[in-house]
XYZ file of C-alpha atoms in Angstrom:
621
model
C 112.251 86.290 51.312
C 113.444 89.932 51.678
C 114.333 91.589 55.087
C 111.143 93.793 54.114
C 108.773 91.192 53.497
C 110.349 89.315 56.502
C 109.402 92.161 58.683
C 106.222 92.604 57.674
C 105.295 89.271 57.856
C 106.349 89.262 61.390
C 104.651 92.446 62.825
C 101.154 90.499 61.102
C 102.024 87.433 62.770
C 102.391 89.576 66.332
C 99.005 91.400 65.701
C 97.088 88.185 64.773
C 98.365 86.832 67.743
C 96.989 89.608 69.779
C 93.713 89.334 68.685
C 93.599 85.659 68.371
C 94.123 85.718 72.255
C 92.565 88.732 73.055
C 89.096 87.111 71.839
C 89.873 84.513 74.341
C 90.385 86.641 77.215
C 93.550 87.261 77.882
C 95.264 90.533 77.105
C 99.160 90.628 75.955
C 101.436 93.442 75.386
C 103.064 92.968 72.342
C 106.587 92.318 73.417
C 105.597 89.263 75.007
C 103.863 88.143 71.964
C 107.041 88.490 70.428
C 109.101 86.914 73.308
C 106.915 83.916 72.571
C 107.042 83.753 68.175
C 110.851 83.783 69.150
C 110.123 81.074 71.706
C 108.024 78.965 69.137
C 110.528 79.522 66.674
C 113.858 78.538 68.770
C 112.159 75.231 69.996
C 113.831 72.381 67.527
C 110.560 70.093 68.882
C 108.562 72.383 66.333
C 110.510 71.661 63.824
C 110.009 75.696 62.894
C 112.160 78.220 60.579
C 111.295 81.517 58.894
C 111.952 80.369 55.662
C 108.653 78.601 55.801
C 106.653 81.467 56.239
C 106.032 81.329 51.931
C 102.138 80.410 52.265
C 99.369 81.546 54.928
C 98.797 78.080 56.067
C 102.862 78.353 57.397
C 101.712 81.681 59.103
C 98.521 79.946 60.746
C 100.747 76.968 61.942
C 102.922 79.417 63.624
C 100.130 82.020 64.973
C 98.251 78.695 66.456
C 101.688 77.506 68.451
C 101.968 80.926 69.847
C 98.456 80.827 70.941
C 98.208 77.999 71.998
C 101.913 78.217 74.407
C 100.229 81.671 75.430
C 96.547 80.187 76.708
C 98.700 77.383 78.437
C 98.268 79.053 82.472
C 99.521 75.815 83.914
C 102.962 76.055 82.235
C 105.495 77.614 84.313
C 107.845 78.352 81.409
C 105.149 80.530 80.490
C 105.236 82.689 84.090
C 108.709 82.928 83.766
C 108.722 84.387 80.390
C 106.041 86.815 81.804
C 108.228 87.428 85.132
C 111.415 88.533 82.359
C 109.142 90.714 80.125
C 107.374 92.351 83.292
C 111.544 93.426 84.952
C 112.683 94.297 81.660
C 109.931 96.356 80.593
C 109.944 97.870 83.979
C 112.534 97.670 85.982
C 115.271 100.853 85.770
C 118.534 101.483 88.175
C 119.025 104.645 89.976
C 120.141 106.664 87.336
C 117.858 105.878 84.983
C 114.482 106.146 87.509
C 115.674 109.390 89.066
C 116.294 110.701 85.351
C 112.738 109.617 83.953
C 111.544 111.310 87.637
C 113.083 114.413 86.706
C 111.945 114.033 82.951
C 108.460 114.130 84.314
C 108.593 116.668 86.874
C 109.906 119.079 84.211
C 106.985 118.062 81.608
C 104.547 118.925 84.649
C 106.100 122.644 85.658
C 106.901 123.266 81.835
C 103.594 125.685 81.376
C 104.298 127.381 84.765
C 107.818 128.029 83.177
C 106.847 129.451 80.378
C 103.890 131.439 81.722
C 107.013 133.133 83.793
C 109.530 133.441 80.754
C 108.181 133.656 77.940
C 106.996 137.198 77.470
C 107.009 140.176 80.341
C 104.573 141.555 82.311
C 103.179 144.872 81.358
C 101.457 146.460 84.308
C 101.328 146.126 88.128
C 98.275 143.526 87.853
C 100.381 141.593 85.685
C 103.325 141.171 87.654
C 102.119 140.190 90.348
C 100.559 137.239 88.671
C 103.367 136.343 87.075
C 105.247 136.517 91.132
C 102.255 134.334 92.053
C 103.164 132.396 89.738
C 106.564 131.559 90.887
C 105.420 131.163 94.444
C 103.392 127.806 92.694
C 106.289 126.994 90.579
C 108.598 126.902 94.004
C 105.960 124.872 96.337
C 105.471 121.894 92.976
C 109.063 121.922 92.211
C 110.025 121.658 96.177
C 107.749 118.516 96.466
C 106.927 120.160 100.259
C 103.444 120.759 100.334
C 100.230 120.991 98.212
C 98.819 123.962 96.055
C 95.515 123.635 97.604
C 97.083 124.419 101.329
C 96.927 127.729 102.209
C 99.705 127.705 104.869
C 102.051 126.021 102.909
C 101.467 128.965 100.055
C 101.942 131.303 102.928
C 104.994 130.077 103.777
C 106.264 129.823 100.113
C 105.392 133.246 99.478
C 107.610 134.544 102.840
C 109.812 132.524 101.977
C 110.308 134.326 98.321
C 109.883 137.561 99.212
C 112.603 137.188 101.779
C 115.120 136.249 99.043
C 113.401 137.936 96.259
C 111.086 141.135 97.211
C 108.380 141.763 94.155
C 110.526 145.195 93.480
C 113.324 142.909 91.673
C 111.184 141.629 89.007
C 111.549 144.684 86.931
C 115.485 142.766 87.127
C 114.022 139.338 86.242
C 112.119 140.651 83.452
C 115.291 142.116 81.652
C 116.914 138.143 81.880
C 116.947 135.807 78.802
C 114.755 132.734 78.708
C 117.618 130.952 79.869
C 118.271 132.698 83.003
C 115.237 133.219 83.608
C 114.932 129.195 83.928
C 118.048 129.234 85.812
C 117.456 131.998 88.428
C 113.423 130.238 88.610
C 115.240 126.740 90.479
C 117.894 128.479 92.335
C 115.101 130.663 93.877
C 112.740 127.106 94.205
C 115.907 125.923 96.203
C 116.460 128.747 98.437
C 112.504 128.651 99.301
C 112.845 125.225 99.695
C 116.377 125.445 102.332
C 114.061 128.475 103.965
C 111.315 126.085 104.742
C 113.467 123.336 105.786
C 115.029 124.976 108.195
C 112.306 127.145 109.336
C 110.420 123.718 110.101
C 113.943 122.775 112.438
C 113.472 125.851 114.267
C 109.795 124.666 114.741
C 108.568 128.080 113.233
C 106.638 126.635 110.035
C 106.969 123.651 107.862
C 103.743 122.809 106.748
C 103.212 119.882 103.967
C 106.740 118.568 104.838
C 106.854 115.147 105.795
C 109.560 113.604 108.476
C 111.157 111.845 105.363
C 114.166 110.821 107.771
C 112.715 108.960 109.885
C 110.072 107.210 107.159
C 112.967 106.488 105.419
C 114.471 104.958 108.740
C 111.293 102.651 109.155
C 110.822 101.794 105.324
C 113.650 100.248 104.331
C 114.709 97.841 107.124
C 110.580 96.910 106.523
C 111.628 96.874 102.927
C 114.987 94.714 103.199
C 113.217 92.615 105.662
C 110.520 91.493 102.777
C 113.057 90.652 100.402
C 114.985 88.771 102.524
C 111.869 86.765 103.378
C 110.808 86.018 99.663
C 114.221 85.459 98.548
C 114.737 82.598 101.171
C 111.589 81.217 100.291
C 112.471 81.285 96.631
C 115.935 79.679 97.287
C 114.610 76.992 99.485
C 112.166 75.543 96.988
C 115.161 76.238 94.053
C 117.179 74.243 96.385
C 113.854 71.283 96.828
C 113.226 71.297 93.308
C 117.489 70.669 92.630
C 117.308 67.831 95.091
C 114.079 66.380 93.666
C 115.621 66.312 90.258
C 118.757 65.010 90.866
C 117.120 62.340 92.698
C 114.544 61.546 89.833
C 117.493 60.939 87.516
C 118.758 58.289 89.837
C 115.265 56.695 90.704
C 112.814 55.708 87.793
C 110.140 55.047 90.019
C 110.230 58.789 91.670
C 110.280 59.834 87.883
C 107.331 58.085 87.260
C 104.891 59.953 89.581
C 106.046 63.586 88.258
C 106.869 65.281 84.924
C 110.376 65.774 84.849
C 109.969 68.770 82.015
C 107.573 70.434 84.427
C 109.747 70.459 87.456
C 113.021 71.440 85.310
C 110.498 74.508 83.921
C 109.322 75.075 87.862
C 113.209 75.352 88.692
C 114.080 77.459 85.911
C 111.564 79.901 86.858
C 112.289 79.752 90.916
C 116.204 80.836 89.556
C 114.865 83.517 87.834
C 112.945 85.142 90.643
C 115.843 84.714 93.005
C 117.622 86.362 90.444
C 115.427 89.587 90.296
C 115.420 89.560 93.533
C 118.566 89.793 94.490
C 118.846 92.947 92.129
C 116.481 94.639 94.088
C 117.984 93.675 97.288
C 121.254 95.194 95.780
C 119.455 98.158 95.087
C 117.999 98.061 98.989
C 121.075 98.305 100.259
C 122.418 100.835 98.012
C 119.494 102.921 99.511
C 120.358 102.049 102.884
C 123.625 103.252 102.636
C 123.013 106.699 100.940
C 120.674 107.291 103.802
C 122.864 106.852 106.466
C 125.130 109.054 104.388
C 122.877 111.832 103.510
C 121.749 111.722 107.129
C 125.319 112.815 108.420
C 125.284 115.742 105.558
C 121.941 116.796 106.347
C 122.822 117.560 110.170
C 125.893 119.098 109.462
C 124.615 121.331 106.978
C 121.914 121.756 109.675
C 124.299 122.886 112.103
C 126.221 125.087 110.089
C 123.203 127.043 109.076
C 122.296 127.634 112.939
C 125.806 128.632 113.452
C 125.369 131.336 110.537
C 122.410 132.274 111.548
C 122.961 132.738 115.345
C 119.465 134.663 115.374
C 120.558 137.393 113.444
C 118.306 139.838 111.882
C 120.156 140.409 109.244
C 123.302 138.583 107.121
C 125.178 138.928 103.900
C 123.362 136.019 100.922
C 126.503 135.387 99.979
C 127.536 133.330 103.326
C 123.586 131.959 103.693
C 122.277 131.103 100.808
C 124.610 128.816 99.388
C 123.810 126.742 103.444
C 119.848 127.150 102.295
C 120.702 125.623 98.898
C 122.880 122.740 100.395
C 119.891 121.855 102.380
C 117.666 121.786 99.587
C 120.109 119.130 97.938
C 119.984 116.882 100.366
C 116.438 116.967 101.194
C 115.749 116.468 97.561
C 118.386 113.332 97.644
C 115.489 111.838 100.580
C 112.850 112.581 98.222
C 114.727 110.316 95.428
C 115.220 107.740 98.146
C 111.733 107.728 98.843
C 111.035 107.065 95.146
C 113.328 104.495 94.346
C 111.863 102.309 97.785
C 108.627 102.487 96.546
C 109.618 101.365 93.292
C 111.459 98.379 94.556
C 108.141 98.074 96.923
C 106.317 97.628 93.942
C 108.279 95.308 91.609
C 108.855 92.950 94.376
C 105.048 92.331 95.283
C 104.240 92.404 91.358
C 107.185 89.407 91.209
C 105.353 87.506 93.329
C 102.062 86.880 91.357
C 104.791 85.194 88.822
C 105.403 82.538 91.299
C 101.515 81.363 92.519
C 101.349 78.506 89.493
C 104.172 76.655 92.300
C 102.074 76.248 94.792
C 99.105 74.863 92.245
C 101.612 72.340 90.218
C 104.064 71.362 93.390
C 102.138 71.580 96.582
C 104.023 71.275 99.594
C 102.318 68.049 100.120
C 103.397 66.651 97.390
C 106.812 68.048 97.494
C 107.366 66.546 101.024
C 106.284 63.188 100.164
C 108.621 62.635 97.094
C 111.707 64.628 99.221
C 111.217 61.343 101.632
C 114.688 59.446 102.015
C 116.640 62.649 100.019
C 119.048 64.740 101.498
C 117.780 68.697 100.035
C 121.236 70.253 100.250
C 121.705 74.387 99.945
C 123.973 76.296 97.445
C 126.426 77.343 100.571
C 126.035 73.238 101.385
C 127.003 72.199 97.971
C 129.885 74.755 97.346
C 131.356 73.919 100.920
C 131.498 70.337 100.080
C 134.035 70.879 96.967
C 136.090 73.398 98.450
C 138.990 71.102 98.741
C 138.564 69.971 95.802
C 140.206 71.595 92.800
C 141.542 71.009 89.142
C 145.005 69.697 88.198
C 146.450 71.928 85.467
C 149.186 69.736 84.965
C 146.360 67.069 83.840
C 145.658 70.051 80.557
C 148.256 71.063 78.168
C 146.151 73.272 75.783
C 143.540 74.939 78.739
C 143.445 77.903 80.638
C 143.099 77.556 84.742
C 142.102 80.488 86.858
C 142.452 80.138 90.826
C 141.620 82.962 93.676
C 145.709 82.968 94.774
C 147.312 83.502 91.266
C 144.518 85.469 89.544
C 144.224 89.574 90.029
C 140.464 90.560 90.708
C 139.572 87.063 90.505
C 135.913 88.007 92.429
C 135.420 90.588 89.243
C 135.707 88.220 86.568
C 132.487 87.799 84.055
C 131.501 84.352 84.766
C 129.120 82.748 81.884
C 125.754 81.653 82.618
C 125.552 83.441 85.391
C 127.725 81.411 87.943
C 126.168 78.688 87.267
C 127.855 74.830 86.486
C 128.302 74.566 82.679
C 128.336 71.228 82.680
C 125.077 70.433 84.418
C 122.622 72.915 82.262
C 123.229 70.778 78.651
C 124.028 67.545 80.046
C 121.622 67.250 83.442
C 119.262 70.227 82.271
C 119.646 71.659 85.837
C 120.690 74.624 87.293
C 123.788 74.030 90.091
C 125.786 76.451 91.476
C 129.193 77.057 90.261
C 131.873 76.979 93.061
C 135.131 79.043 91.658
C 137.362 77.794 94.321
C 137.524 74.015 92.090
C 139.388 76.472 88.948
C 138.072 78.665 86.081
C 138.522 77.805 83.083
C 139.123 80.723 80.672
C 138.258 79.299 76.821
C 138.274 82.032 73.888
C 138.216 84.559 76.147
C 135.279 83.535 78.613
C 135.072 82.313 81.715
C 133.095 79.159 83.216
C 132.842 77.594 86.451
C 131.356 74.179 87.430
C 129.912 72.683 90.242
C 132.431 69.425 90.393
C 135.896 68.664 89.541
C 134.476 65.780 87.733
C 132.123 68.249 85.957
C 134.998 70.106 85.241
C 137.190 67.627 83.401
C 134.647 66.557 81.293
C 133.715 70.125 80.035
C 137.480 70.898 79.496
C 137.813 67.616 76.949
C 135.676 69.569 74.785
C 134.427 73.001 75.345
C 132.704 73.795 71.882
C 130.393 70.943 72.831
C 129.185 71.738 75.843
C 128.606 75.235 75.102
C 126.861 73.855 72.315
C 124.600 72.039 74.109
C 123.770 74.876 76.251
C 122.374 76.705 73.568
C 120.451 73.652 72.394
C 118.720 72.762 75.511
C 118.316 77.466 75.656
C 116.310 76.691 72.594
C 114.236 73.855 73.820
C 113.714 76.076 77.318
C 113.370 79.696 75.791
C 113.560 81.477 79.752
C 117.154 80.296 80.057
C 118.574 82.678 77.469
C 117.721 85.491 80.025
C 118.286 83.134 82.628
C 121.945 82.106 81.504
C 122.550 85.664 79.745
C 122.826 83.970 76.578
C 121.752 87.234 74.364
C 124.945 86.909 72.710
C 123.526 83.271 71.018
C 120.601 84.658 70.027
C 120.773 88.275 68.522
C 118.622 87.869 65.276
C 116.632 85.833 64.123
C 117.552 85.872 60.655
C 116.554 83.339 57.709
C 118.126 80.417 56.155
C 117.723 81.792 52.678
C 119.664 85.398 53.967
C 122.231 83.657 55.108
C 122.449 81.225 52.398
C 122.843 84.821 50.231
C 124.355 86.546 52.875
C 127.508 86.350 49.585
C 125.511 88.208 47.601
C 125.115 91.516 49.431
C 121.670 90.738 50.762
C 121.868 92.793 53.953
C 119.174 93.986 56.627
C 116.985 96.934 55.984
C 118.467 99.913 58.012
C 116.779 100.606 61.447
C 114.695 103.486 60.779
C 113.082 106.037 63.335
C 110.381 108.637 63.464
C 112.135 111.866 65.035
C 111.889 115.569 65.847
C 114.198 117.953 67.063
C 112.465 121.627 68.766
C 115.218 124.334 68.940
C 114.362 128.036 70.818
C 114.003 131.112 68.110
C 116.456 132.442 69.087
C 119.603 130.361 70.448
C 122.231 133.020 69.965
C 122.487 136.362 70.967
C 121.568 139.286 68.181
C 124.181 140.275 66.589
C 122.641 143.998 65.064
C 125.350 146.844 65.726
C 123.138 149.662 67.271
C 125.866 152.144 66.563
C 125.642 152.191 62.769
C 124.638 154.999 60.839
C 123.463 155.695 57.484
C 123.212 159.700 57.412
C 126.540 161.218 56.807
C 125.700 164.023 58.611
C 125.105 162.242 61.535
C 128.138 160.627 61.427
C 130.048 164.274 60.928
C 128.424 165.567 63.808
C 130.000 162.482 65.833
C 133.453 163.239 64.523
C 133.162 166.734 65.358
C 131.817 165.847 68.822
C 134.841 163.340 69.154
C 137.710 165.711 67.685
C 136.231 168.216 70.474
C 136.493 165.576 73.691
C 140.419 165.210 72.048
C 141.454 169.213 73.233
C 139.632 168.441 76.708
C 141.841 167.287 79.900
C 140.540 163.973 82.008
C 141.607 164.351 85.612
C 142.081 161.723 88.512
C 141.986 162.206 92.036
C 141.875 159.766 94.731
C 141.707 159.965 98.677
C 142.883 158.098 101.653
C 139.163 157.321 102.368
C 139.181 155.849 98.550
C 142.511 154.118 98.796
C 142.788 150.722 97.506
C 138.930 150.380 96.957
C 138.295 151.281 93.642
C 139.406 153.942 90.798
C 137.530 156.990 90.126
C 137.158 159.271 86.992
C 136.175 163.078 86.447
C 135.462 164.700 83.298
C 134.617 168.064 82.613
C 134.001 170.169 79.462
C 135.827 173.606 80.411
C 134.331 176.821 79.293
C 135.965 178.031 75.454
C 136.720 182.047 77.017
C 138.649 182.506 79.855
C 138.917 185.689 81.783
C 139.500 187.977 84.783
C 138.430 191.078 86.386
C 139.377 192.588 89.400
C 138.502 195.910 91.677
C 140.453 197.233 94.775
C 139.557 199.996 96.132
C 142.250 201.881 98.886
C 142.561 204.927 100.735
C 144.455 206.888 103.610
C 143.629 209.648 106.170
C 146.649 212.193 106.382
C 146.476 215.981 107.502
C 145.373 218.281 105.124
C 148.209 221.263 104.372
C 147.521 224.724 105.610
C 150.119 226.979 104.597
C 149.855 230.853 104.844
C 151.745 234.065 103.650
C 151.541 237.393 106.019
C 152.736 240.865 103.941
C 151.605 240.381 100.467
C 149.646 243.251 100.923
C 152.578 245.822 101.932
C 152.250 248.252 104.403
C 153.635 251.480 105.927
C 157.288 250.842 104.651
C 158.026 250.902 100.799
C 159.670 247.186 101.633
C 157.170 244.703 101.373
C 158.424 241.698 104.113
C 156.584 238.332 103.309
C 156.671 235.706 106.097
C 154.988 231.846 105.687
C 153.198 230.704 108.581
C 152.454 226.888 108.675
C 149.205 225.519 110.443
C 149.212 222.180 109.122
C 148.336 220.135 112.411
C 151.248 217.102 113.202
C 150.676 213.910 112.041
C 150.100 212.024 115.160
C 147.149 214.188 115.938
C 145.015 212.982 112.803
């Protein structure tokens, strides 16, 4: 059958299933159909292969197992399948949540955004809208506060206008998409640092919740819960343990209780303990970035109030980077306050996984066949076989590991997770592995064991036991998460493809519906204003150019202008140069008076001339 047909075939089965079970009442996602057709499929008592799936009474065979293991509500291998395809389908660490978070929170602001960016305003009525706008886009992306309060809008809006006065979107408007987005969360974060410590001072803070101090109440509650399930769940693991070690020992015990059941009841216990301890993990990861962003948080606090120093006015550049430190942290509480609720939440949705317990194993019931056997702990059991420990010199061909002679030795990737690997194939229990007896490395993996007895007889032969693991995996489908035996069971793939697997018959190749969105324009235009197509235009540039040539740039600088920046003067000086001048001068001197006495003759025939000078001195003018 081809890898086509094979899917097909399988997607029908899936859907059939659905429906089949649907009509009976009970709703399934479709991965835990699946979970259980793999399930069906795995189990050797079904005596089941994909190779039979030739005819549609094979396919109704298969379809009826699934629904039939799926309608099944007292089977606790059941719950536990449910419990693993509720965690994986939900459950997401810190990086992953707080991603999807911020995923989300930009799919909810993306048509404020591009209300603001995409296209300018083009009068005063529509700038303003488009600064109201941002005022909304700060309070939903600040998380402080609800549209619909008009104080917390208030707030918002002096807030912006403090940092970013309406006159600077002429400014904003000029900005590429890009920056636009950009400059939109810097500004949310400066509104937001505003606010936050606005609401120190006690002069506003609306909306804004005392996250510190819920925080501080919430997850001791929190850790407190999951301490309390988790012991509950490891005290009946460690009942159930007892109970079935005793049953192998006493027929009669055996007699009055299905040993399948209980091993099932066990399996599932593990696996709840296991989830939980993930989320207590993730508790006290939470607790710990609290305490640490609580220490940032008041000295960023501080430092602000030491800037500020109630001052009317101060430089942004020593300010706002404090405001948008504050806004960081306080958004690092709101993540916090996300991720406890989440754990909040898969912990009581956990629980409903474990209520078929109490309905198969009372307590009763449990008590009464406990009578006369010792119900010893995990800590118990590993404390008893402390000083005990393997012999390497009794194995020439095997790999020991012990805590003194091995680097990192608490880091190393123990197999079925820490558990004995002796006990699950051979027992079909769960015991705790206790590294202190030796670990034995074998083709590059590591396994523990709960006995030194258990561990010499795995060592004889390692192939088998790990064998039988995955044979008693198939029988009990839960343990493959359970054990982390993924590696065992990647595909399900045919007898007749790998029969031809020779022959170049080869899986279909994973295909995917896709898109990709990219912005009109990603880079920036490249059009060369300067050009020119009319000659004469570019003639009456030359000329202009071949004229600056004959023209002189001066410098001049000042000690007011010293070392602050350079200056430059040019000047176009006139083509014809020239000069005229007037003086005008004068002097005050004595005017000459100069006479001559006898030019007319007289009485005698000699005519006697004499000069008589009356010009006045020139100290007397």
């Amino acid at each position: 059958m081809s890898g086509e047909l094979t899917q097909s075939v399988i997607k029908r089965i899936i859907r059939q299933v659905g429906l089949e079970c649907s009509a009976r009442g009970q709703s399934l996602s479709e991965t835990l159909v699946a979970f259980m057709m793999k399930a069906v499929v795995l189990d050797p008592r079904n005596d089941f292969n994909m190779d039979r799936l030739h005819t549609e009474k094979d396919m109704q065979d298969l379809i009826q197992l699934c629904v039939t293991r799926l309608l099944d509500t007292t089977n606790p291998s059941l719950s536990t399948i449910k419990m693993q395809v509720y965690f994986d389908m939900n459950y997401a660490n810190r990086d992953e949540l707080l991603s999807e978070q911020e995923r989300v929170l930009e799919g909810k602001l993306a048509p404020v955004v591009r209300a603001i960016t995409e296209r300018g305003p083009h009068g005063q009525e529509e700038t303003e809208n488009v600064y109201q706008k941002m005022v909304t886009y700060a309070l939903l992306r600040s998380g402080l506060g609800s549209p619909t309060d008009v104080e917390a809008i208030r707030e918002v809006t002096a807030a912006l206008q403090s940092v970013f006065p309406q006159t600077e979107m002429i400014t904003f408007i000029s900005l590429s998409k890009k920056d636009k987005e950009q400059q939109l969360k810097d500004l949310a974060m400066l509104v937001t640092g505003i606010r936050l410590y606005n609401k120190q001072c006690q002069k506003g803070g609306s909306g804004i919740d005392d996250l510190p101090d819920i925080l501080h109440e919430a997850i001791p509650s929190a850790a407190q819960t999951l301490d309390k399930h988790l012991n509950c769940c490891q005290l009946l693991a460690h009942r159930y343990t007892a109970l079935l070690e005793s049953m192998q020992e006493d027929s009669p015990r055996s007699s009055q209780l299905r040993t399948s059941k209980l091993k099932e009841a066990l399996f599932s216990v593990r696996q709840y303990e296991a989830f939980l301890c993930i989320l207590q993990s993730n508790a006290i990861t939470s607790a710990q970035e609290v305490e640490s962003l609580d220490v940032k948080f008041e000295a960023a606090m501080i430092a602000l109030k030491n800037t500020m120093q109630d001052k009317t006015s101060i430089e942004s550049k020593e300010v706002f980077p404090l405001f948008m430190e504050l806004a960081k942290l306080w958004t690092g509480y709101q993540n916090e306050m996300l991720l406890l609720s989440f754990l909040t939440n898969m912990a009581e949705n956990l629980q409903q996984f474990l209520e078929i317990q109490s309905y198969l194993f009372p307590g009763e019931m449990l008590t009464s066949l406990l009578e006369g056997v010792t119900v010893k702990s995990d800590e118990e059991r590993i404390k008893e076989t402390m000083e005990t420990r393997v012999n390497v010199s009794d194995f020439e061909n095997q790999e020991w590991l012990f805590p003194e002679t091995t680097d990192n030795f608490g880091q190393l990737l123990i197999q079925y997770r820490g558990f004995c690997a002796h006990s699950i194939g051979v027992k079909g229990i769960i015991l705790p592995g206790n590294p202190a007896i030796g670990i034995l490395k074998h083709k590059e993996k590591y396994y523990v064991f709960s006995s030194k007895e258990a561990a010499y007889l795995f060592a004889q032969d390692p192939d088998k036991f790990i064998q039988l693991n995955v044979e008693k995996a198939k029988k009990y489908a839960e343990l493959i998460q359970l054990l982390e035996l993924h590696h065992q069971f990647e595909y399900l793939v045919p007898h007749a493809q790998i029969r031809n697997a020779k022959k170049d018959l080869m899986k279909p190749p994973p295909k995917c519906d896709s898109g990709t969105q990219t912005d009109t324009h990603i880079l920036p235009p490249t059009i060369v204003r300067s050009y020119e197509w009319n000659e004469w235009e570019l003639r009456r540039k030359a000329i202009k150019l071949a004229n600056l040539r004959r023209k002189l740039t001066h410098s001049m600088q000042t000690n007011l202008s010293h070392m602050r920046r350079e200056n430059f003067t040019q000047v176009y000086l006139p083509k014809d140069v020239g000069t005229q001048t007037k003086h005008d001068n004068s002097s005050n001197v004595p005017k000459p008076q100069i006479f001559l006495q006898g030019l007319r003759g007289g009485s005698s025939p000699t005519t006697h001339m004499v000069t008589v000078d009356l010009t006045r001195p020139l100290d007397e003018t």
